[in-house]
Amino acid sequence: AQTVTQSQPEMSVQEAETVTLSCTYDTSESDYYLFWYKQPPSRQMILVIRQEAYKQQNATENRFSVNFQKAAKSFSLKISDSQLGDAAMYFCALIQGAQKLVFGQGTRLTINP
Amino acid sequence: DSGVTQTPKHLITATGQRVTLRCSPRSGDLSVYWYQQSLDQGLQFLIQYYNGEERAKGNILERFSAQQFPDLHSELNLSSLELGDSALYFCASSVGQRGGRETQYFGPGTRLLVL
């Protein structure tokens, strides 16, 4: 069975600083995809970044980047130059083979001005 | 705005009742997914439809059912409602059924409160 674990229920960072959110996962497949979704107070689920497991290069989207360690089954999200609008719940998620996303429990990120 | 629409935004009902949640996928998307977000269970996959046919099933209760219509909109029916069914129900859509090769775009959700 697939599992996704986010060990940090809450994180906080000063505005303009860098923060890293952790995620570990377990899967028996070699072909899978990893995602970070953001859920702001509006409750909308917004895709932040995705990573294909077969790609060694870490995905990057503007201020968001990942550190994908396949052997360690680790997939952390780094947010650079944190902004007030980054405050949200962040969910790590995994898809392997079947269509469903398996989500972690989430990390609540607070940005301190 | 993801392009996925869900109605209603909020729903308050009583135990034992039946409700229907509606989802319209993004234009061109053939797959629709339903997820439930609750405080105790987190975000869980319920069911997926592709072009009108059921494709995958998750932890969906027998009291719940869904369907996807020829115009590709989908409905999630929840019956014999219990207090524990109170949750945020998300619909997501993607182009096809290629799993992680496609991005799932989420709607704004329907917040269900069972009293």
PDB file of C-alpha atoms in Angstrom:
ATOM      1  CA  ALA A   1       0.000   0.000   0.000  1.00  0.00           C
ATOM      2  CA  GLN A   2       1.083   3.530  -0.655  1.00  0.00           C
ATOM      3  CA  THR A   3       1.633   5.819   2.294  1.00  0.00           C
ATOM      4  CA  VAL A   4       2.682   9.439   2.578  1.00  0.00           C
ATOM      5  CA  THR A   5       3.963  10.902   5.833  1.00  0.00           C
ATOM      6  CA  GLN A   6       4.414  14.540   6.746  1.00  0.00           C
ATOM      7  CA  SER A   7       6.070  14.671  10.135  1.00  0.00           C
ATOM      8  CA  GLN A   8       5.728  18.418  10.679  1.00  0.00           C
ATOM      9  CA  PRO A   9       2.139  19.378  11.585  1.00  0.00           C
ATOM     10  CA  GLU A  10       3.140  23.043  11.759  1.00  0.00           C
ATOM     11  CA  MET A  11       5.998  25.211  10.531  1.00  0.00           C
ATOM     12  CA  SER A  12       6.655  28.920  10.659  1.00  0.00           C
ATOM     13  CA  VAL A  13       9.098  31.182   8.846  1.00  0.00           C
ATOM     14  CA  GLN A  14       9.934  34.849   8.679  1.00  0.00           C
ATOM     15  CA  GLU A  15       8.864  36.686   5.575  1.00  0.00           C
ATOM     16  CA  ALA A  16      11.596  36.613   2.882  1.00  0.00           C
ATOM     17  CA  GLU A  17      13.320  33.642   4.513  1.00  0.00           C
ATOM     18  CA  THR A  18      13.544  30.056   3.239  1.00  0.00           C
ATOM     19  CA  VAL A  19      11.617  27.124   4.663  1.00  0.00           C
ATOM     20  CA  THR A  20      11.672  23.407   3.915  1.00  0.00           C
ATOM     21  CA  LEU A  21       8.689  21.097   4.397  1.00  0.00           C
ATOM     22  CA  SER A  22       9.384  17.392   4.770  1.00  0.00           C
ATOM     23  CA  CYS A  23       7.629  14.427   3.228  1.00  0.00           C
ATOM     24  CA  THR A  24       8.437  10.738   3.133  1.00  0.00           C
ATOM     25  CA  TYR A  25       6.546   8.083   1.266  1.00  0.00           C
ATOM     26  CA  ASP A  26       6.376   4.384   0.722  1.00  0.00           C
ATOM     27  CA  THR A  27       5.575   2.625  -2.518  1.00  0.00           C
ATOM     28  CA  SER A  28       6.436  -0.708  -4.082  1.00  0.00           C
ATOM     29  CA  GLU A  29       6.425   0.649  -7.626  1.00  0.00           C
ATOM     30  CA  SER A  30       9.238   2.220  -9.597  1.00  0.00           C
ATOM     31  CA  ASP A  31       6.922   4.379 -11.714  1.00  0.00           C
ATOM     32  CA  TYR A  32       5.141   6.982  -9.651  1.00  0.00           C
ATOM     33  CA  TYR A  33       4.596  10.708  -9.364  1.00  0.00           C
ATOM     34  CA  LEU A  34       4.860  13.065  -6.425  1.00  0.00           C
ATOM     35  CA  PHE A  35       3.068  16.340  -5.853  1.00  0.00           C
ATOM     36  CA  TRP A  36       2.842  19.217  -3.447  1.00  0.00           C
ATOM     37  CA  TYR A  37      -0.551  20.869  -3.143  1.00  0.00           C
ATOM     38  CA  LYS A  38      -1.284  24.092  -1.298  1.00  0.00           C
ATOM     39  CA  GLN A  39      -4.560  24.703   0.515  1.00  0.00           C
ATOM     40  CA  PRO A  40      -4.988  28.358   1.581  1.00  0.00           C
ATOM     41  CA  PRO A  41      -7.752  29.488   3.950  1.00  0.00           C
ATOM     42  CA  SER A  42     -10.129  29.533   0.968  1.00  0.00           C
ATOM     43  CA  ARG A  43      -9.826  25.701   1.027  1.00  0.00           C
ATOM     44  CA  GLN A  44      -9.031  25.531  -2.688  1.00  0.00           C
ATOM     45  CA  MET A  45      -6.480  22.819  -3.514  1.00  0.00           C
ATOM     46  CA  ILE A  46      -3.760  24.312  -5.702  1.00  0.00           C
ATOM     47  CA  LEU A  47      -0.996  22.346  -7.369  1.00  0.00           C
ATOM     48  CA  VAL A  48       2.400  23.770  -6.403  1.00  0.00           C
ATOM     49  CA  ILE A  49       4.840  21.382  -8.027  1.00  0.00           C
ATOM     50  CA  ARG A  50       5.114  17.833  -9.408  1.00  0.00           C
ATOM     51  CA  GLN A  51       7.975  15.371  -9.763  1.00  0.00           C
ATOM     52  CA  GLU A  52       8.233  12.296 -11.943  1.00  0.00           C
ATOM     53  CA  ALA A  53      10.040   9.486 -10.142  1.00  0.00           C
ATOM     54  CA  TYR A  54      11.983   8.517 -13.242  1.00  0.00           C
ATOM     55  CA  LYS A  55      13.534  11.980 -13.476  1.00  0.00           C
ATOM     56  CA  GLN A  56      16.653  12.561 -11.422  1.00  0.00           C
ATOM     57  CA  GLN A  57      16.480  16.316 -11.814  1.00  0.00           C
ATOM     58  CA  ASN A  58      14.609  18.079  -9.034  1.00  0.00           C
ATOM     59  CA  ALA A  59      11.531  20.013 -10.151  1.00  0.00           C
ATOM     60  CA  THR A  60      11.466  23.797  -9.771  1.00  0.00           C
ATOM     61  CA  GLU A  61       8.631  26.314 -10.108  1.00  0.00           C
ATOM     62  CA  ASN A  62       9.768  29.872  -9.445  1.00  0.00           C
ATOM     63  CA  ARG A  63      10.349  30.143  -5.670  1.00  0.00           C
ATOM     64  CA  PHE A  64       9.326  26.519  -5.087  1.00  0.00           C
ATOM     65  CA  SER A  65      11.704  23.612  -5.513  1.00  0.00           C
ATOM     66  CA  VAL A  66      11.895  20.038  -4.329  1.00  0.00           C
ATOM     67  CA  ASN A  67      14.631  17.796  -3.028  1.00  0.00           C
ATOM     68  CA  PHE A  68      13.727  14.362  -4.350  1.00  0.00           C
ATOM     69  CA  GLN A  69      15.734  11.546  -2.788  1.00  0.00           C
ATOM     70  CA  LYS A  70      14.413   8.391  -4.430  1.00  0.00           C
ATOM     71  CA  ALA A  71      16.478   5.867  -2.468  1.00  0.00           C
ATOM     72  CA  ALA A  72      15.463   7.463   0.815  1.00  0.00           C
ATOM     73  CA  LYS A  73      11.861   7.918  -0.401  1.00  0.00           C
ATOM     74  CA  SER A  74      11.982  11.541   0.596  1.00  0.00           C
ATOM     75  CA  PHE A  75      10.364  14.489  -1.182  1.00  0.00           C
ATOM     76  CA  SER A  76      10.814  17.830   0.563  1.00  0.00           C
ATOM     77  CA  LEU A  77       9.536  21.206  -0.599  1.00  0.00           C
ATOM     78  CA  LYS A  78      11.693  24.309  -0.328  1.00  0.00           C
ATOM     79  CA  ILE A  79      10.048  27.717  -0.449  1.00  0.00           C
ATOM     80  CA  SER A  80      12.474  30.562  -1.024  1.00  0.00           C
ATOM     81  CA  ASP A  81      11.818  34.238  -0.289  1.00  0.00           C
ATOM     82  CA  SER A  82       8.665  33.361   1.655  1.00  0.00           C
ATOM     83  CA  GLN A  83       5.726  35.677   1.124  1.00  0.00           C
ATOM     84  CA  LEU A  84       2.624  36.287   3.220  1.00  0.00           C
ATOM     85  CA  GLY A  85       0.545  34.664   0.484  1.00  0.00           C
ATOM     86  CA  ASP A  86       2.419  31.405   0.994  1.00  0.00           C
ATOM     87  CA  ALA A  87       0.636  30.856   4.299  1.00  0.00           C
ATOM     88  CA  ALA A  88      -1.443  27.709   3.860  1.00  0.00           C
ATOM     89  CA  MET A  89      -1.702  23.993   4.507  1.00  0.00           C
ATOM     90  CA  TYR A  90       0.692  22.083   2.303  1.00  0.00           C
ATOM     91  CA  PHE A  91      -0.035  18.508   1.299  1.00  0.00           C
ATOM     92  CA  CYS A  92       2.407  16.033  -0.144  1.00  0.00           C
ATOM     93  CA  ALA A  93       0.763  13.464  -2.439  1.00  0.00           C
ATOM     94  CA  LEU A  94       1.664  10.367  -4.436  1.00  0.00           C
ATOM     95  CA  ILE A  95       0.204   8.545  -7.427  1.00  0.00           C
ATOM     96  CA  GLN A  96       1.380   5.146  -8.553  1.00  0.00           C
ATOM     97  CA  GLY A  97      -0.280   3.265 -11.379  1.00  0.00           C
ATOM     98  CA  ALA A  98      -3.905   3.753 -10.316  1.00  0.00           C
ATOM     99  CA  GLN A  99      -5.527   7.116 -10.569  1.00  0.00           C
ATOM    100  CA  LYS A 100      -5.959   8.105  -6.980  1.00  0.00           C
ATOM    101  CA  LEU A 101      -3.863  10.637  -5.149  1.00  0.00           C
ATOM    102  CA  VAL A 102      -2.696   9.514  -1.720  1.00  0.00           C
ATOM    103  CA  PHE A 103      -2.161  12.501   0.556  1.00  0.00           C
ATOM    104  CA  GLY A 104      -0.117  13.107   3.657  1.00  0.00           C
ATOM    105  CA  GLN A 105      -1.673  14.684   6.724  1.00  0.00           C
ATOM    106  CA  GLY A 106      -0.498  18.161   5.811  1.00  0.00           C
ATOM    107  CA  THR A 107       1.803  20.838   7.240  1.00  0.00           C
ATOM    108  CA  ARG A 108       0.384  24.190   8.279  1.00  0.00           C
ATOM    109  CA  LEU A 109       2.797  26.946   7.235  1.00  0.00           C
ATOM    110  CA  THR A 110       2.685  30.333   8.946  1.00  0.00           C
ATOM    111  CA  ILE A 111       4.553  33.328   7.552  1.00  0.00           C
ATOM    112  CA  ASN A 112       5.641  35.873  10.158  1.00  0.00           C
ATOM    113  CA  PRO A 113       5.879  39.465   8.875  1.00  0.00           C
TER     114      PRO A 113
ATOM    115  CA  ASP B   1      -9.712  29.459 -10.778  1.00  0.00           C
ATOM    116  CA  SER B   2      -9.083  25.822 -11.778  1.00  0.00           C
ATOM    117  CA  GLY B   3     -12.033  25.627 -14.171  1.00  0.00           C
ATOM    118  CA  VAL B   4     -13.698  22.898 -12.096  1.00  0.00           C
ATOM    119  CA  THR B   5     -17.022  23.965 -10.604  1.00  0.00           C
ATOM    120  CA  GLN B   6     -18.863  22.439  -7.689  1.00  0.00           C
ATOM    121  CA  THR B   7     -22.318  23.135  -6.335  1.00  0.00           C
ATOM    122  CA  PRO B   8     -23.489  23.847  -3.768  1.00  0.00           C
ATOM    123  CA  LYS B   9     -20.676  25.524  -1.834  1.00  0.00           C
ATOM    124  CA  HIS B  10     -22.273  24.791   1.501  1.00  0.00           C
ATOM    125  CA  LEU B  11     -24.869  22.258   2.573  1.00  0.00           C
ATOM    126  CA  ILE B  12     -26.437  21.808   5.983  1.00  0.00           C
ATOM    127  CA  THR B  13     -28.684  18.835   6.546  1.00  0.00           C
ATOM    128  CA  ALA B  14     -29.850  16.413   9.206  1.00  0.00           C
ATOM    129  CA  THR B  15     -28.875  12.862  10.015  1.00  0.00           C
ATOM    130  CA  GLY B  16     -30.660  10.276   7.914  1.00  0.00           C
ATOM    131  CA  GLN B  17     -31.106  12.605   4.971  1.00  0.00           C
ATOM    132  CA  ARG B  18     -29.823  12.291   1.393  1.00  0.00           C
ATOM    133  CA  VAL B  19     -27.901  14.933  -0.546  1.00  0.00           C
ATOM    134  CA  THR B  20     -26.437  15.287  -4.024  1.00  0.00           C
ATOM    135  CA  LEU B  21     -23.205  17.114  -4.768  1.00  0.00           C
ATOM    136  CA  ARG B  22     -22.541  18.243  -8.305  1.00  0.00           C
ATOM    137  CA  CYS B  23     -19.301  18.722 -10.216  1.00  0.00           C
ATOM    138  CA  SER B  24     -18.519  20.074 -13.672  1.00  0.00           C
ATOM    139  CA  PRO B  25     -15.014  19.257 -14.886  1.00  0.00           C
ATOM    140  CA  ARG B  26     -12.720  21.540 -16.827  1.00  0.00           C
ATOM    141  CA  SER B  27     -13.542  21.828 -20.500  1.00  0.00           C
ATOM    142  CA  GLY B  28     -12.009  18.860 -22.310  1.00  0.00           C
ATOM    143  CA  ASP B  29     -11.356  16.777 -19.193  1.00  0.00           C
ATOM    144  CA  LEU B  30     -12.823  13.281 -19.283  1.00  0.00           C
ATOM    145  CA  SER B  31     -11.868  12.067 -15.797  1.00  0.00           C
ATOM    146  CA  VAL B  32     -13.574  13.139 -12.603  1.00  0.00           C
ATOM    147  CA  TYR B  33     -12.394  12.235  -9.119  1.00  0.00           C
ATOM    148  CA  TRP B  34     -14.123  12.659  -5.774  1.00  0.00           C
ATOM    149  CA  TYR B  35     -12.216  13.205  -2.535  1.00  0.00           C
ATOM    150  CA  GLN B  36     -13.352  13.667   1.045  1.00  0.00           C
ATOM    151  CA  GLN B  37     -11.472  15.893   3.492  1.00  0.00           C
ATOM    152  CA  SER B  38     -12.361  15.423   7.144  1.00  0.00           C
ATOM    153  CA  LEU B  39     -10.570  16.308  10.355  1.00  0.00           C
ATOM    154  CA  ASP B  40     -10.031  12.723  11.460  1.00  0.00           C
ATOM    155  CA  GLN B  41      -9.441  10.989   8.107  1.00  0.00           C
ATOM    156  CA  GLY B  42      -7.606  13.718   6.218  1.00  0.00           C
ATOM    157  CA  LEU B  43      -7.900  13.776   2.427  1.00  0.00           C
ATOM    158  CA  GLN B  44      -9.181  10.498   1.027  1.00  0.00           C
ATOM    159  CA  PHE B  45      -9.950   9.358  -2.489  1.00  0.00           C
ATOM    160  CA  LEU B  46     -13.505   8.146  -2.958  1.00  0.00           C
ATOM    161  CA  ILE B  47     -14.063   7.284  -6.617  1.00  0.00           C
ATOM    162  CA  GLN B  48     -13.033   8.073 -10.185  1.00  0.00           C
ATOM    163  CA  TYR B  49     -15.022   8.176 -13.416  1.00  0.00           C
ATOM    164  CA  TYR B  50     -13.667   8.342 -16.910  1.00  0.00           C
ATOM    165  CA  ASN B  51     -15.939   9.245 -19.791  1.00  0.00           C
ATOM    166  CA  GLY B  52     -18.995   7.951 -17.963  1.00  0.00           C
ATOM    167  CA  GLU B  53     -17.542   4.741 -16.593  1.00  0.00           C
ATOM    168  CA  GLU B  54     -16.288   3.972 -13.105  1.00  0.00           C
ATOM    169  CA  ARG B  55     -12.516   3.491 -13.184  1.00  0.00           C
ATOM    170  CA  ALA B  56     -11.286   3.309  -9.608  1.00  0.00           C
ATOM    171  CA  LYS B  57     -12.784   3.057  -6.178  1.00  0.00           C
ATOM    172  CA  GLY B  58     -11.315   4.088  -2.870  1.00  0.00           C
ATOM    173  CA  ASN B  59     -12.715   4.195   0.639  1.00  0.00           C
ATOM    174  CA  ILE B  60     -16.222   4.994  -0.459  1.00  0.00           C
ATOM    175  CA  LEU B  61     -19.022   3.905   1.833  1.00  0.00           C
ATOM    176  CA  GLU B  62     -21.903   1.808   0.490  1.00  0.00           C
ATOM    177  CA  ARG B  63     -24.217   4.682   1.443  1.00  0.00           C
ATOM    178  CA  PHE B  64     -22.408   6.827  -1.108  1.00  0.00           C
ATOM    179  CA  SER B  65     -22.705   6.526  -4.866  1.00  0.00           C
ATOM    180  CA  ALA B  66     -21.626   8.527  -7.849  1.00  0.00           C
ATOM    181  CA  GLN B  67     -22.137   8.759 -11.566  1.00  0.00           C
ATOM    182  CA  GLN B  68     -20.836  10.677 -14.537  1.00  0.00           C
ATOM    183  CA  PHE B  69     -23.301  11.825 -17.158  1.00  0.00           C
ATOM    184  CA  PRO B  70     -22.898  12.059 -20.951  1.00  0.00           C
ATOM    185  CA  ASP B  71     -22.099  15.778 -20.662  1.00  0.00           C
ATOM    186  CA  LEU B  72     -19.294  14.685 -18.296  1.00  0.00           C
ATOM    187  CA  HIS B  73     -20.602  16.363 -15.191  1.00  0.00           C
ATOM    188  CA  SER B  74     -20.646  14.145 -12.142  1.00  0.00           C
ATOM    189  CA  GLU B  75     -22.819  13.774  -9.080  1.00  0.00           C
ATOM    190  CA  LEU B  76     -21.954  12.287  -5.708  1.00  0.00           C
ATOM    191  CA  ASN B  77     -24.961  11.017  -3.789  1.00  0.00           C
ATOM    192  CA  LEU B  78     -24.707  10.641  -0.020  1.00  0.00           C
ATOM    193  CA  SER B  79     -27.569   8.885   1.746  1.00  0.00           C
ATOM    194  CA  SER B  80     -28.534   7.943   5.303  1.00  0.00           C
ATOM    195  CA  LEU B  81     -26.227  10.699   6.422  1.00  0.00           C
ATOM    196  CA  GLU B  82     -24.405  10.437   9.727  1.00  0.00           C
ATOM    197  CA  LEU B  83     -22.646  13.077  11.809  1.00  0.00           C
ATOM    198  CA  GLY B  84     -19.308  11.640  10.706  1.00  0.00           C
ATOM    199  CA  ASP B  85     -20.083  12.413   7.071  1.00  0.00           C
ATOM    200  CA  SER B  86     -19.562  16.099   7.776  1.00  0.00           C
ATOM    201  CA  ALA B  87     -16.582  17.046   5.624  1.00  0.00           C
ATOM    202  CA  LEU B  88     -15.336  19.007   2.665  1.00  0.00           C
ATOM    203  CA  TYR B  89     -15.971  17.110  -0.559  1.00  0.00           C
ATOM    204  CA  PHE B  90     -13.717  17.885  -3.467  1.00  0.00           C
ATOM    205  CA  CYS B  91     -14.124  17.094  -7.109  1.00  0.00           C
ATOM    206  CA  ALA B  92     -11.071  17.070  -9.350  1.00  0.00           C
ATOM    207  CA  SER B  93     -10.692  16.526 -13.064  1.00  0.00           C
ATOM    208  CA  SER B  94      -7.972  15.546 -15.510  1.00  0.00           C
ATOM    209  CA  VAL B  95      -7.735  15.108 -19.244  1.00  0.00           C
ATOM    210  CA  GLY B  96      -7.648  11.328 -19.385  1.00  0.00           C
ATOM    211  CA  GLN B  97      -6.718   8.405 -17.220  1.00  0.00           C
ATOM    212  CA  ARG B  98      -2.945   8.332 -17.366  1.00  0.00           C
ATOM    213  CA  GLY B  99      -2.506   8.570 -13.628  1.00  0.00           C
ATOM    214  CA  GLY B 100       0.319  10.777 -12.460  1.00  0.00           C
ATOM    215  CA  ARG B 101       1.216  11.763 -15.998  1.00  0.00           C
ATOM    216  CA  GLU B 102      -1.691  14.162 -15.746  1.00  0.00           C
ATOM    217  CA  THR B 103      -2.434  16.917 -13.297  1.00  0.00           C
ATOM    218  CA  GLN B 104      -5.630  16.729 -11.308  1.00  0.00           C
ATOM    219  CA  TYR B 105      -7.288  20.130 -10.997  1.00  0.00           C
ATOM    220  CA  PHE B 106      -9.471  20.594  -7.948  1.00  0.00           C
ATOM    221  CA  GLY B 107     -12.753  22.405  -7.592  1.00  0.00           C
ATOM    222  CA  PRO B 108     -13.506  24.719  -4.650  1.00  0.00           C
ATOM    223  CA  GLY B 109     -15.252  21.937  -2.715  1.00  0.00           C
ATOM    224  CA  THR B 110     -18.640  21.493  -1.098  1.00  0.00           C
ATOM    225  CA  ARG B 111     -18.732  21.836   2.655  1.00  0.00           C
ATOM    226  CA  LEU B 112     -21.268  19.423   4.137  1.00  0.00           C
ATOM    227  CA  LEU B 113     -22.464  19.765   7.691  1.00  0.00           C
ATOM    228  CA  VAL B 114     -24.695  17.035   9.103  1.00  0.00           C
ATOM    229  CA  LEU B 115     -26.552  18.018  12.265  1.00  0.00           C
TER     230      LEU B 115
END
